[in-house]
Short mmCIF file of C-alpha atoms and ligand atoms in Angstrom, two decimals:
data_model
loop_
_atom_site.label_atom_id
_atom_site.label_comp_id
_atom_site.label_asym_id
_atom_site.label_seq_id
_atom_site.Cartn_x
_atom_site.Cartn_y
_atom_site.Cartn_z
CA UNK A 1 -21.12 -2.11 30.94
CA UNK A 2 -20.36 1.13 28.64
CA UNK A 3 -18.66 3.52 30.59
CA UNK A 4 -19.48 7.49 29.82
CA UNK A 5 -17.06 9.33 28.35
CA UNK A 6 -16.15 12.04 30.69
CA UNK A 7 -14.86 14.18 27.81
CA UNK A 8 -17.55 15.71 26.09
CA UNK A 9 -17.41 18.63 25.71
CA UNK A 10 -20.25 20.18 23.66
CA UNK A 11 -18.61 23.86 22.82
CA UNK A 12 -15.03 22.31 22.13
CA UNK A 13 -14.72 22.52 18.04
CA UNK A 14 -15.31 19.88 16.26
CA UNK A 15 -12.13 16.96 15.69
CA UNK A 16 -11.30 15.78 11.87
CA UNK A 17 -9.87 12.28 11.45
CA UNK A 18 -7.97 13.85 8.06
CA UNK A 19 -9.05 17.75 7.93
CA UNK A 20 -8.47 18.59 4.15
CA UNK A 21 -10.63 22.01 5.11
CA UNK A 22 -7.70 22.85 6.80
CA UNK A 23 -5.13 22.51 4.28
CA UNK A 24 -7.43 24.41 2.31
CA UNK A 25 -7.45 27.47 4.34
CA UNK A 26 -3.81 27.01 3.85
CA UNK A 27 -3.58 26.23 0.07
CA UNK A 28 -6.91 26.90 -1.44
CA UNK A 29 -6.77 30.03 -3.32
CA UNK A 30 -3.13 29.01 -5.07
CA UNK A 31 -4.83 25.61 -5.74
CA UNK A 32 -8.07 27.31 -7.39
CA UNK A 33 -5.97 29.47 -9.70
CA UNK A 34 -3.76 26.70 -11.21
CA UNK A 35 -7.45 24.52 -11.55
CA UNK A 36 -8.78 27.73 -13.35
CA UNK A 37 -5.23 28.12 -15.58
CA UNK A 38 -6.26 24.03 -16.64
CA UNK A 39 -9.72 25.10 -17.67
CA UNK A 40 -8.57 28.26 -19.66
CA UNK A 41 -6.12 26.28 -21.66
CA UNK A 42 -7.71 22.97 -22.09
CA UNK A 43 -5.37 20.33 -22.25
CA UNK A 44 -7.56 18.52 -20.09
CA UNK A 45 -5.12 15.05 -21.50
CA UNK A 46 -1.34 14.93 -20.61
CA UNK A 47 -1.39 18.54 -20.41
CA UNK A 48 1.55 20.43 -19.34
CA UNK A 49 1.27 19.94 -15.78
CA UNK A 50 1.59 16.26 -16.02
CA UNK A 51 4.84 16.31 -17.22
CA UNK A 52 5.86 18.92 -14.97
CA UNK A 53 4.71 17.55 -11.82
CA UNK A 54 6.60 14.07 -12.89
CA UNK A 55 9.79 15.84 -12.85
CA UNK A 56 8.76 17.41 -10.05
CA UNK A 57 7.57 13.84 -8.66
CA UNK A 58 11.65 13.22 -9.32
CA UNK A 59 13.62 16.19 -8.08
CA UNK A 60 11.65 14.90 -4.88
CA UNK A 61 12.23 11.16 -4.67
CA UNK A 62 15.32 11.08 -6.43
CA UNK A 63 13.98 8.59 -9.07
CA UNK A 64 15.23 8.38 -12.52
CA UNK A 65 11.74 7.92 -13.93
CA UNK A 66 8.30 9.21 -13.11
CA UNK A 67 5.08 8.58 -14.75
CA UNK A 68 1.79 9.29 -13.53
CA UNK A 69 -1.23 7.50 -14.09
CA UNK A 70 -4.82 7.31 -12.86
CA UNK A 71 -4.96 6.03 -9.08
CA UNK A 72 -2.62 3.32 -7.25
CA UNK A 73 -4.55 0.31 -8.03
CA UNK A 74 -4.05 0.92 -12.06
CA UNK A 75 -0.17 2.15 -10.93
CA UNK A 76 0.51 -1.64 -9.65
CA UNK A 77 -1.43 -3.17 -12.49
CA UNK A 78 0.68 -1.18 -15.12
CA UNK A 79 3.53 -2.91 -13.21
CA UNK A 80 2.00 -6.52 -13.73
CA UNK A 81 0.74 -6.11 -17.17
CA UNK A 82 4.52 -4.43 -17.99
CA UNK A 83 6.39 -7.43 -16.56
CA UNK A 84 3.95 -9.66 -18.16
CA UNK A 85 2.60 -11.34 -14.64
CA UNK A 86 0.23 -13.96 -15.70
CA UNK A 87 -1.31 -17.30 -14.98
CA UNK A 88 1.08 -19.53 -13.24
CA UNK A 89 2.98 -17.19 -11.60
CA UNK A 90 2.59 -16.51 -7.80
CA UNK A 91 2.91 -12.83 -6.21
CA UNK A 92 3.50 -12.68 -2.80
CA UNK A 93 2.08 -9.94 -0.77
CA UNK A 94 1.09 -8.71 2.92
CA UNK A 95 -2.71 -9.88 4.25
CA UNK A 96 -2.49 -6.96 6.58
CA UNK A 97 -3.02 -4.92 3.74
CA UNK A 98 -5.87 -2.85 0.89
CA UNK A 99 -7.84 -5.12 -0.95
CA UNK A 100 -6.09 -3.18 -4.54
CA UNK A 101 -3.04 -4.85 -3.39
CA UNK A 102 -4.14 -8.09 -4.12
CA UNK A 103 -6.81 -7.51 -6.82
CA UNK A 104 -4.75 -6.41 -9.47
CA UNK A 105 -3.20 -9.58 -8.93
CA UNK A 106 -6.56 -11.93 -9.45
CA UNK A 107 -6.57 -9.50 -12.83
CA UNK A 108 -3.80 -9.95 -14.25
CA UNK A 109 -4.62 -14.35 -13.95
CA UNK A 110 -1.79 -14.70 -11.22
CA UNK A 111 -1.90 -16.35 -7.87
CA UNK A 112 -1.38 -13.68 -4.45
CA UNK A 113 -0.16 -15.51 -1.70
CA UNK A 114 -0.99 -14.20 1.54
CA UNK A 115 2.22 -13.78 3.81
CA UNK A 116 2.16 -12.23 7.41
CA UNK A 117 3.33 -8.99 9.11
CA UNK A 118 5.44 -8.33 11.77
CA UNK A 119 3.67 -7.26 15.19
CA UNK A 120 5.36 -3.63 15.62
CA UNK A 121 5.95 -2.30 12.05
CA UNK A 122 2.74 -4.03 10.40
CA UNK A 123 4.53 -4.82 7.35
CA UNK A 124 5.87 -7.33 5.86
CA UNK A 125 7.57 -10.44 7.94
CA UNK A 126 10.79 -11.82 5.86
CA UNK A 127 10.10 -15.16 7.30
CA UNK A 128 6.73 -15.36 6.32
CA UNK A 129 7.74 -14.21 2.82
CA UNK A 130 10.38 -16.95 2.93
CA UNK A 131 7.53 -19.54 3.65
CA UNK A 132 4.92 -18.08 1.01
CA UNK A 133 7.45 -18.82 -1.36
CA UNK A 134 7.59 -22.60 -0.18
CA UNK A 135 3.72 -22.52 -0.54
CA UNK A 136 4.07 -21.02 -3.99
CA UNK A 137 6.02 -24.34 -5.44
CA UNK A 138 4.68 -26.63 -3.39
CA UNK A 139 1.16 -25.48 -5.81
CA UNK A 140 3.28 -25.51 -8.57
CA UNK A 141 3.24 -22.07 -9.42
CA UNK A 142 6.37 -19.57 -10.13
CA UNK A 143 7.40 -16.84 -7.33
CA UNK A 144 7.56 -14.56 -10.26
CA UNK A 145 7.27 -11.37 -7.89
CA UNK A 146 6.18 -9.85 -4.13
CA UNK A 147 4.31 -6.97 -3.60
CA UNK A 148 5.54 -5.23 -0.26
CA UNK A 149 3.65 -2.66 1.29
CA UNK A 150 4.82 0.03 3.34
CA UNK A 151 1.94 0.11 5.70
CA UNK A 152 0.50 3.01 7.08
CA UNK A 153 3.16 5.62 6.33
CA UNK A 154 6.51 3.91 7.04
CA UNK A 155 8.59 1.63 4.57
CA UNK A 156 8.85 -2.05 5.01
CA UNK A 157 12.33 -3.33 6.44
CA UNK A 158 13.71 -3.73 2.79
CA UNK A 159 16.96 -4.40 4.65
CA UNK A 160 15.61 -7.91 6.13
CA UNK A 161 13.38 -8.78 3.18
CA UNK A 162 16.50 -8.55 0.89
CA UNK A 163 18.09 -11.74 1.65
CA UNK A 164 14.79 -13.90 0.86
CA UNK A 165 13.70 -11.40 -2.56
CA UNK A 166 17.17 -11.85 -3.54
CA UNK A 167 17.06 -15.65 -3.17
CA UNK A 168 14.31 -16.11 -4.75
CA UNK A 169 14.76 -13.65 -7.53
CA UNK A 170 11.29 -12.09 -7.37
CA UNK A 171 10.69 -9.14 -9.10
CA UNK A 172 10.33 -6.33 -6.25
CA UNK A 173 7.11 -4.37 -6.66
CA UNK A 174 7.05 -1.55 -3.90
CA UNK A 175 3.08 -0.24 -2.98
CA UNK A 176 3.87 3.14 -1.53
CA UNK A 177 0.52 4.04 -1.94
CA UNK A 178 0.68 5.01 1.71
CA UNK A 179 4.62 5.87 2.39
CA UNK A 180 5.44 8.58 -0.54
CA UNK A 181 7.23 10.94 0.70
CA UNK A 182 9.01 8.91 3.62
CA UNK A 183 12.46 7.11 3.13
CA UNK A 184 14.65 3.92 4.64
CA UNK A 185 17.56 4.48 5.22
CA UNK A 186 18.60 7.51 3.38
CA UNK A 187 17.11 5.98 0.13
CA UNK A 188 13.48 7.88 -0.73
CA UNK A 189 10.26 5.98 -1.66
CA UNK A 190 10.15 5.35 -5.08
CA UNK A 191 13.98 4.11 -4.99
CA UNK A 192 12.98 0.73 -2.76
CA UNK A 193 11.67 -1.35 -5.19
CA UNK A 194 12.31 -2.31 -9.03
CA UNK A 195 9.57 -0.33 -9.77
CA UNK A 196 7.48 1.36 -7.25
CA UNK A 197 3.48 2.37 -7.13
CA UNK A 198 2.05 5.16 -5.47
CA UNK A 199 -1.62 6.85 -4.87
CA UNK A 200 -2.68 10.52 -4.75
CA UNK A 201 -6.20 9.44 -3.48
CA UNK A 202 -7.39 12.59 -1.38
CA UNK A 203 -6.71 11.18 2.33
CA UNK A 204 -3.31 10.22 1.28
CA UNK A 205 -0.42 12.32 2.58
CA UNK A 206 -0.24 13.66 -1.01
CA UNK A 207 -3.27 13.69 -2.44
CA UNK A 208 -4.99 15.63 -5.50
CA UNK A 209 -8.93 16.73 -5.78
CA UNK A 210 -9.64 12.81 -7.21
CA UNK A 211 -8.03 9.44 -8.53
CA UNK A 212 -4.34 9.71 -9.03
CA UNK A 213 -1.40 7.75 -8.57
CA UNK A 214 2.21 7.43 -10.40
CA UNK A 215 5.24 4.79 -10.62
CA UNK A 216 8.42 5.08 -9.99
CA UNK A 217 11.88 3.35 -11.63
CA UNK A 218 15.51 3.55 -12.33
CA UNK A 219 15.18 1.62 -15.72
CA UNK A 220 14.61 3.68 -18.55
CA UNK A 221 13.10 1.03 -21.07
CA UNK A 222 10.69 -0.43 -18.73
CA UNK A 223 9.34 3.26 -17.75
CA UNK A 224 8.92 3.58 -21.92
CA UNK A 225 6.64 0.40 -21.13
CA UNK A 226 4.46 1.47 -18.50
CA UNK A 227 3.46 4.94 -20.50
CA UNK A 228 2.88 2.90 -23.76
CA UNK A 229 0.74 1.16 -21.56
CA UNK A 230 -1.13 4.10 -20.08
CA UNK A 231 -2.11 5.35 -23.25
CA UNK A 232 -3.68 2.46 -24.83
CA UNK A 233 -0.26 0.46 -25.77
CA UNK A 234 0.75 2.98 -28.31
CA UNK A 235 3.73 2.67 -30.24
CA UNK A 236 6.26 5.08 -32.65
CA UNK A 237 2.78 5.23 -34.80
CA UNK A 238 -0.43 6.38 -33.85
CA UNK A 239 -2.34 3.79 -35.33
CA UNK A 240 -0.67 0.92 -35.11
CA UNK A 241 -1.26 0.11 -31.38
CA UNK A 242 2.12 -1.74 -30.67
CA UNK A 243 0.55 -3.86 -27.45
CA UNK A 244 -2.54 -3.84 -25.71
CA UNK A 245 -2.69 -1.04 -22.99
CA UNK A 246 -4.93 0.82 -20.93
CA UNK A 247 -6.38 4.66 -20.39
CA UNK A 248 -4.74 4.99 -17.06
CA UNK A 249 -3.45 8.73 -17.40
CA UNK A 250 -3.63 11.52 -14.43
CA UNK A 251 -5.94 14.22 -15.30
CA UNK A 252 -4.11 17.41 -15.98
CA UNK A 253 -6.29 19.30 -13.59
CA UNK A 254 -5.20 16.76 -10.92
CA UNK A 255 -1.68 17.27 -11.84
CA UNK A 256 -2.28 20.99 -11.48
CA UNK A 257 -3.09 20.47 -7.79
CA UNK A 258 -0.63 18.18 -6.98
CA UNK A 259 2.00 20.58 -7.91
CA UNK A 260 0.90 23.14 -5.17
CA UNK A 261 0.45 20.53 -2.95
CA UNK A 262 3.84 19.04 -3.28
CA UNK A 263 5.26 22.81 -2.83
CA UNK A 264 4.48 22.59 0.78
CA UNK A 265 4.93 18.35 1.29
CA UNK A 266 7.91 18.57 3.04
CA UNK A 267 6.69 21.64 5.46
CA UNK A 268 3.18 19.13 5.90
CA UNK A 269 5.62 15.74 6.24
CA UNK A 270 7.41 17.38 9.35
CA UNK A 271 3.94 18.57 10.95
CA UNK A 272 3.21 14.82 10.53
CA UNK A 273 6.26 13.60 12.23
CA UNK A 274 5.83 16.02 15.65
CA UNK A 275 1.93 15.04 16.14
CA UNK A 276 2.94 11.75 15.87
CA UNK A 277 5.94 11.99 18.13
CA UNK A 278 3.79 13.85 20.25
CA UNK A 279 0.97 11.13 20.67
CA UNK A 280 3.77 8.89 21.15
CA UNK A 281 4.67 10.69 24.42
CA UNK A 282 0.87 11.15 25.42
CA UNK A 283 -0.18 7.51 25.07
CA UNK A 284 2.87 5.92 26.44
CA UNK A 285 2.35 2.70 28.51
CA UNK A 286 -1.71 3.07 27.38
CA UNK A 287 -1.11 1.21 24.35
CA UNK A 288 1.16 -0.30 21.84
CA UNK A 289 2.25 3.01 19.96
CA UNK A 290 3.57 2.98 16.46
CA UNK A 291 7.41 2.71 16.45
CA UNK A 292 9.70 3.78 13.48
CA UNK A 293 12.06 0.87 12.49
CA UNK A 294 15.87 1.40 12.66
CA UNK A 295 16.79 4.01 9.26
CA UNK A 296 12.92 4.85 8.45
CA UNK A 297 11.29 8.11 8.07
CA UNK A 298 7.01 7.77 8.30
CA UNK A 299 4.68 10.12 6.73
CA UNK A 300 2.33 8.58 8.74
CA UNK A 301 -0.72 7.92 6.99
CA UNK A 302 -2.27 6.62 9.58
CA UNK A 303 -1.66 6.54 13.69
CA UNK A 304 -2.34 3.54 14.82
CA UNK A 305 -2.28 2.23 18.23
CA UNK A 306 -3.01 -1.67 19.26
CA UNK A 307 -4.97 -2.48 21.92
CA UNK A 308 -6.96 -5.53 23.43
CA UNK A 309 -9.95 -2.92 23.89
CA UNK A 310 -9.94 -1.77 20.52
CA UNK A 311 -13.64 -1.81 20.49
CA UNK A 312 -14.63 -0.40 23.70
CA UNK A 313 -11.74 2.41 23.37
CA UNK A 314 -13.62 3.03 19.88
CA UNK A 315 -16.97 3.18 20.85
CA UNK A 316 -15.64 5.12 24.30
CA UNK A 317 -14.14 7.90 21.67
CA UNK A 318 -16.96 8.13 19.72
CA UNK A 319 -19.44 8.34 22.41
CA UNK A 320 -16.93 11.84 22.72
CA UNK A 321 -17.04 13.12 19.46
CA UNK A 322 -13.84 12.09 18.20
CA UNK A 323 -13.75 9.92 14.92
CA UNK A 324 -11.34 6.84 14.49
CA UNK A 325 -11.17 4.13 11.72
CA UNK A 326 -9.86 0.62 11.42
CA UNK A 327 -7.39 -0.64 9.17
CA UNK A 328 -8.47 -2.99 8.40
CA UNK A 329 -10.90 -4.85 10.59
CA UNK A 330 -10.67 -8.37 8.24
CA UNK A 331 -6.87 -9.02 6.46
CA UNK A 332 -7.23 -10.09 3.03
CA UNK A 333 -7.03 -13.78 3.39
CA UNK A 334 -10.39 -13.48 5.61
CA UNK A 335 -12.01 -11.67 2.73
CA UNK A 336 -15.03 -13.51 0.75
CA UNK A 337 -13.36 -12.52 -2.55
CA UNK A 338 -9.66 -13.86 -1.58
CA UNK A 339 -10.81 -16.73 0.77
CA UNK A 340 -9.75 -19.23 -2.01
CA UNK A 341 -6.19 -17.72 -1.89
CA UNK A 342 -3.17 -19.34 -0.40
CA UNK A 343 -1.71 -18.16 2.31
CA UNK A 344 2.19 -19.00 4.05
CA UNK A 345 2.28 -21.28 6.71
CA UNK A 346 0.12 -22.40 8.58
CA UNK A 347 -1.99 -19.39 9.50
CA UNK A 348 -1.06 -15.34 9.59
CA UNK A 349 -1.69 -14.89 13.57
CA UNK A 350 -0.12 -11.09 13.93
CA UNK A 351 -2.38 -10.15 10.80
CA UNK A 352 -5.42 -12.00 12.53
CA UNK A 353 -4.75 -10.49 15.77
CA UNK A 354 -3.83 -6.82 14.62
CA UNK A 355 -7.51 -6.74 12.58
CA UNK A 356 -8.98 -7.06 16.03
CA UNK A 357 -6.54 -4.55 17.77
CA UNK A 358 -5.64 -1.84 15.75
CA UNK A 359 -7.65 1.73 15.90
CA UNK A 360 -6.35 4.84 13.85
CA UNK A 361 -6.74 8.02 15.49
CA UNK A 362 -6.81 11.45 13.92
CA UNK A 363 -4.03 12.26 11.58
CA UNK A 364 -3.54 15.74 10.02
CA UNK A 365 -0.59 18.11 9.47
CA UNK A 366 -2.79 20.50 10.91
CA UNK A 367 -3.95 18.62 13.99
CA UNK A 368 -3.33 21.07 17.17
CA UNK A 369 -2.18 20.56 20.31
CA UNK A 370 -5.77 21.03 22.16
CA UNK A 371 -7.48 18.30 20.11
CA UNK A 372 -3.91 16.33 20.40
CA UNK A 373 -4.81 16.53 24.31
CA UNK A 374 -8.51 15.59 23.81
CA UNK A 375 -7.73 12.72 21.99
CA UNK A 376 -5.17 11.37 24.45
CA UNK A 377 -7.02 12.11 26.73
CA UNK A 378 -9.74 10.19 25.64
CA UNK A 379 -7.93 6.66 25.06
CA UNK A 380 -6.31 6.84 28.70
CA UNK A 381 -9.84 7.48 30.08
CA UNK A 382 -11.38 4.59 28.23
CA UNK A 383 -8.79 2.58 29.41
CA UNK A 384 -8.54 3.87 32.78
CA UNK A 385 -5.10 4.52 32.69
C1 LIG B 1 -1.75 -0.19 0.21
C2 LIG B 1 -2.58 0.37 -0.90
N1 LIG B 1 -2.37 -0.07 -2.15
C3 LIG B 1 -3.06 0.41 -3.19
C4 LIG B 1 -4.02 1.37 -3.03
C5 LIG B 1 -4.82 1.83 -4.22
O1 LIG B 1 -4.76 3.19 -4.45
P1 LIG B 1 -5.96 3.93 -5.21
O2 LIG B 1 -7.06 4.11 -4.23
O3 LIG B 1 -5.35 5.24 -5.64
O4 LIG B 1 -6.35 3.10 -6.37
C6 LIG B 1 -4.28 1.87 -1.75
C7 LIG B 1 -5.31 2.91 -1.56
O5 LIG B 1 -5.88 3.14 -0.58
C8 LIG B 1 -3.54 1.35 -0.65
O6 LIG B 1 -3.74 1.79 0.59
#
């Protein structure tokens, strides 16, 4: 039987699961001027705020290289096409994961492997990973490279996955499409990896008015690579198109308002941090709250709790007005498109049982204390606890 919410409260203002109205009110009018400054002087195309928010993009991460390109799914398949990831070779990757982590893959004619999470941090299990690799040659195809995501907000235990990437040498492919910003272990995102991918896509932590994304590396030659390949695979002439490339720049104007954006990350990143530290304390003993590995900072992209009454604590919070999403109801190896995919082991259980217990509640830097209460309050009601 559904139980009533006891919550609703008709007059109380209305909750935002990511309130970028907010951040407006904060940002808008500086954001709108350097928008208008784009239009007045046109360079619409790697205009001057693209290479100024890259070295921005570096003073922050600490990164050697920055380039920026159009959205994180064309940032990881730069990677691919750069390192020359083709047919035979396998990529390993999370299942508890977006469906661009693996599709770029299927483009570029490689193999992903599914591997399988760990039940607290949601990303990536080193044991799993060592397995997927012993599914890889057991189909005959190279471990040419893993994909690990940093799930939600906090980096993957690069620590622990070392030993097996190391092993193995495969090529180390960080998606921080979720995670820029945070760090492990003193070391920023977009320093994990051997080359690292990140999104600006407008619920992310940092995210522009559109598509955006941008890769980060230490090596200067291959970062000469990937922007050849932005622009088409050109060369030292115009006209003679050195390799075959793509259009995968960032738009100037979305350059423009990642700059102001990124002026007040930091101030936004530690607004992140005491919501979520504060939810922690509210939902204690209610449900499995997201924990912070040993060493990691979290932007926290999402807040997720796990809980066996994922769906009645959803529909319970709906019923009182408060908005929640699932990430991600199906991992990718129960997907129609990726069914045919391997996967390590036999079986990823903590991916298959997290896609039927995770919710994400509201996440904001400007989420405040009342609707903090609200939603708390909420989840312990539905559960009766
Ligand atoms: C883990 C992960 N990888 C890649 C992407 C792709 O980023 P974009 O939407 O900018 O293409 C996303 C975006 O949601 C993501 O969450």
């Amino acid at each position: 039987m559904k139980v009533k919410p006891v919550l609703v409260q008709t007059d109380a203002p209305k909750i935002e699961f990511i309130d970028l109205v907010a951040q407006r009110r904060r940002l808008g009018d500086r954001i709108d001027a350097a928008i208008r400054r784009v239009v007045e002087h046109g360079r619409f195309i790697l205009g001057p705020e693209v290479a100024e928010l890259e070295r921005a993009l570096e003073r922050f991460s600490g990164a050697a290289h920055v380039l920026t390109c159009s959205n994180g799914t064309d940032a990881l398949m730069l990677c691919l096409r750069a390192r020359g990831i083709g047919a035979g070779d396998a990529v390993l990757m999370p299942s508890f994961t977006f469906a661009a982590t693996a599709e770029v893959v299927c483009h570029a004619g490689a193999t992903p492997i599914f591997v399988d999470v760990l039940p607290e941090s949601f990303n990536m299990d080193p044991a799993s990973l060592a397995s997927g690799v012993q599914s890889a040659r057991q189909l005959g195809l190279k471990p040419a490279a893993v994909i690990v995501v940093d799930l939600f907000g906090q980096p993957a235990d690069y620590a622990a996955l070392a030993p097996v990437i190391e092993a193995h040498k495969l090529w180390l492919i960080a998606d921080a499409a979720q995670s820029f910003g945070a760090s492990f272990r003193g070391t920023k995102v977009g320093r994990l990896g051997a080359v690292t991918a990140t999104s600006f896509y407008p619920a992310k932590p940092l995210g522009c008015y559109g598509d955006g994304g941008a890769l980060f590396t230490e090596d200067a030659e291959f970062a000469a690579l990937l922007a050849s390949l932005r622009l088409h695979g050109t060369g030292s002439d115009k006209y003679d198109h050195a390799r075959v490339g793509m259009n995968a720049r960032l738009d100037t104007i979305q350059a423009a308002v990642l700059l102001e954006k990124l002026r007040i990350f930091a101030d936004e990143l530690e607004a992140r941090q005491r919501i979520a530290t504060r939810y922690n304390e509210l939902l204690e003993g209610a449900v499995q709250v997201p924990r912070l590995i040993p060493g990691a900072t979290s932007v926290w992209a999402q807040y997720t709790i796990v809980t066996q009454q994922r769906d009645h604590v959803a529909a319970y919070l709906k019923d009182a007005g408060i908005p929640t999403a699932i990430h991600y109801p199906k991992p990718l190896h129960r997907q129609t498109a990726y069914l045919a995919y391997p996967t390590a082991g036999n079986g990823l259980p903590v991916s298959d049982r997290l896609a039927a217990e995770v919710l994400s509640l509201p996440m904001h830097p400007y989420l405040d204390e009342a609707a903090q209460d609200r939603i708390a309050g909420a989840v312990r009601d539905a559960l009766g606890r």
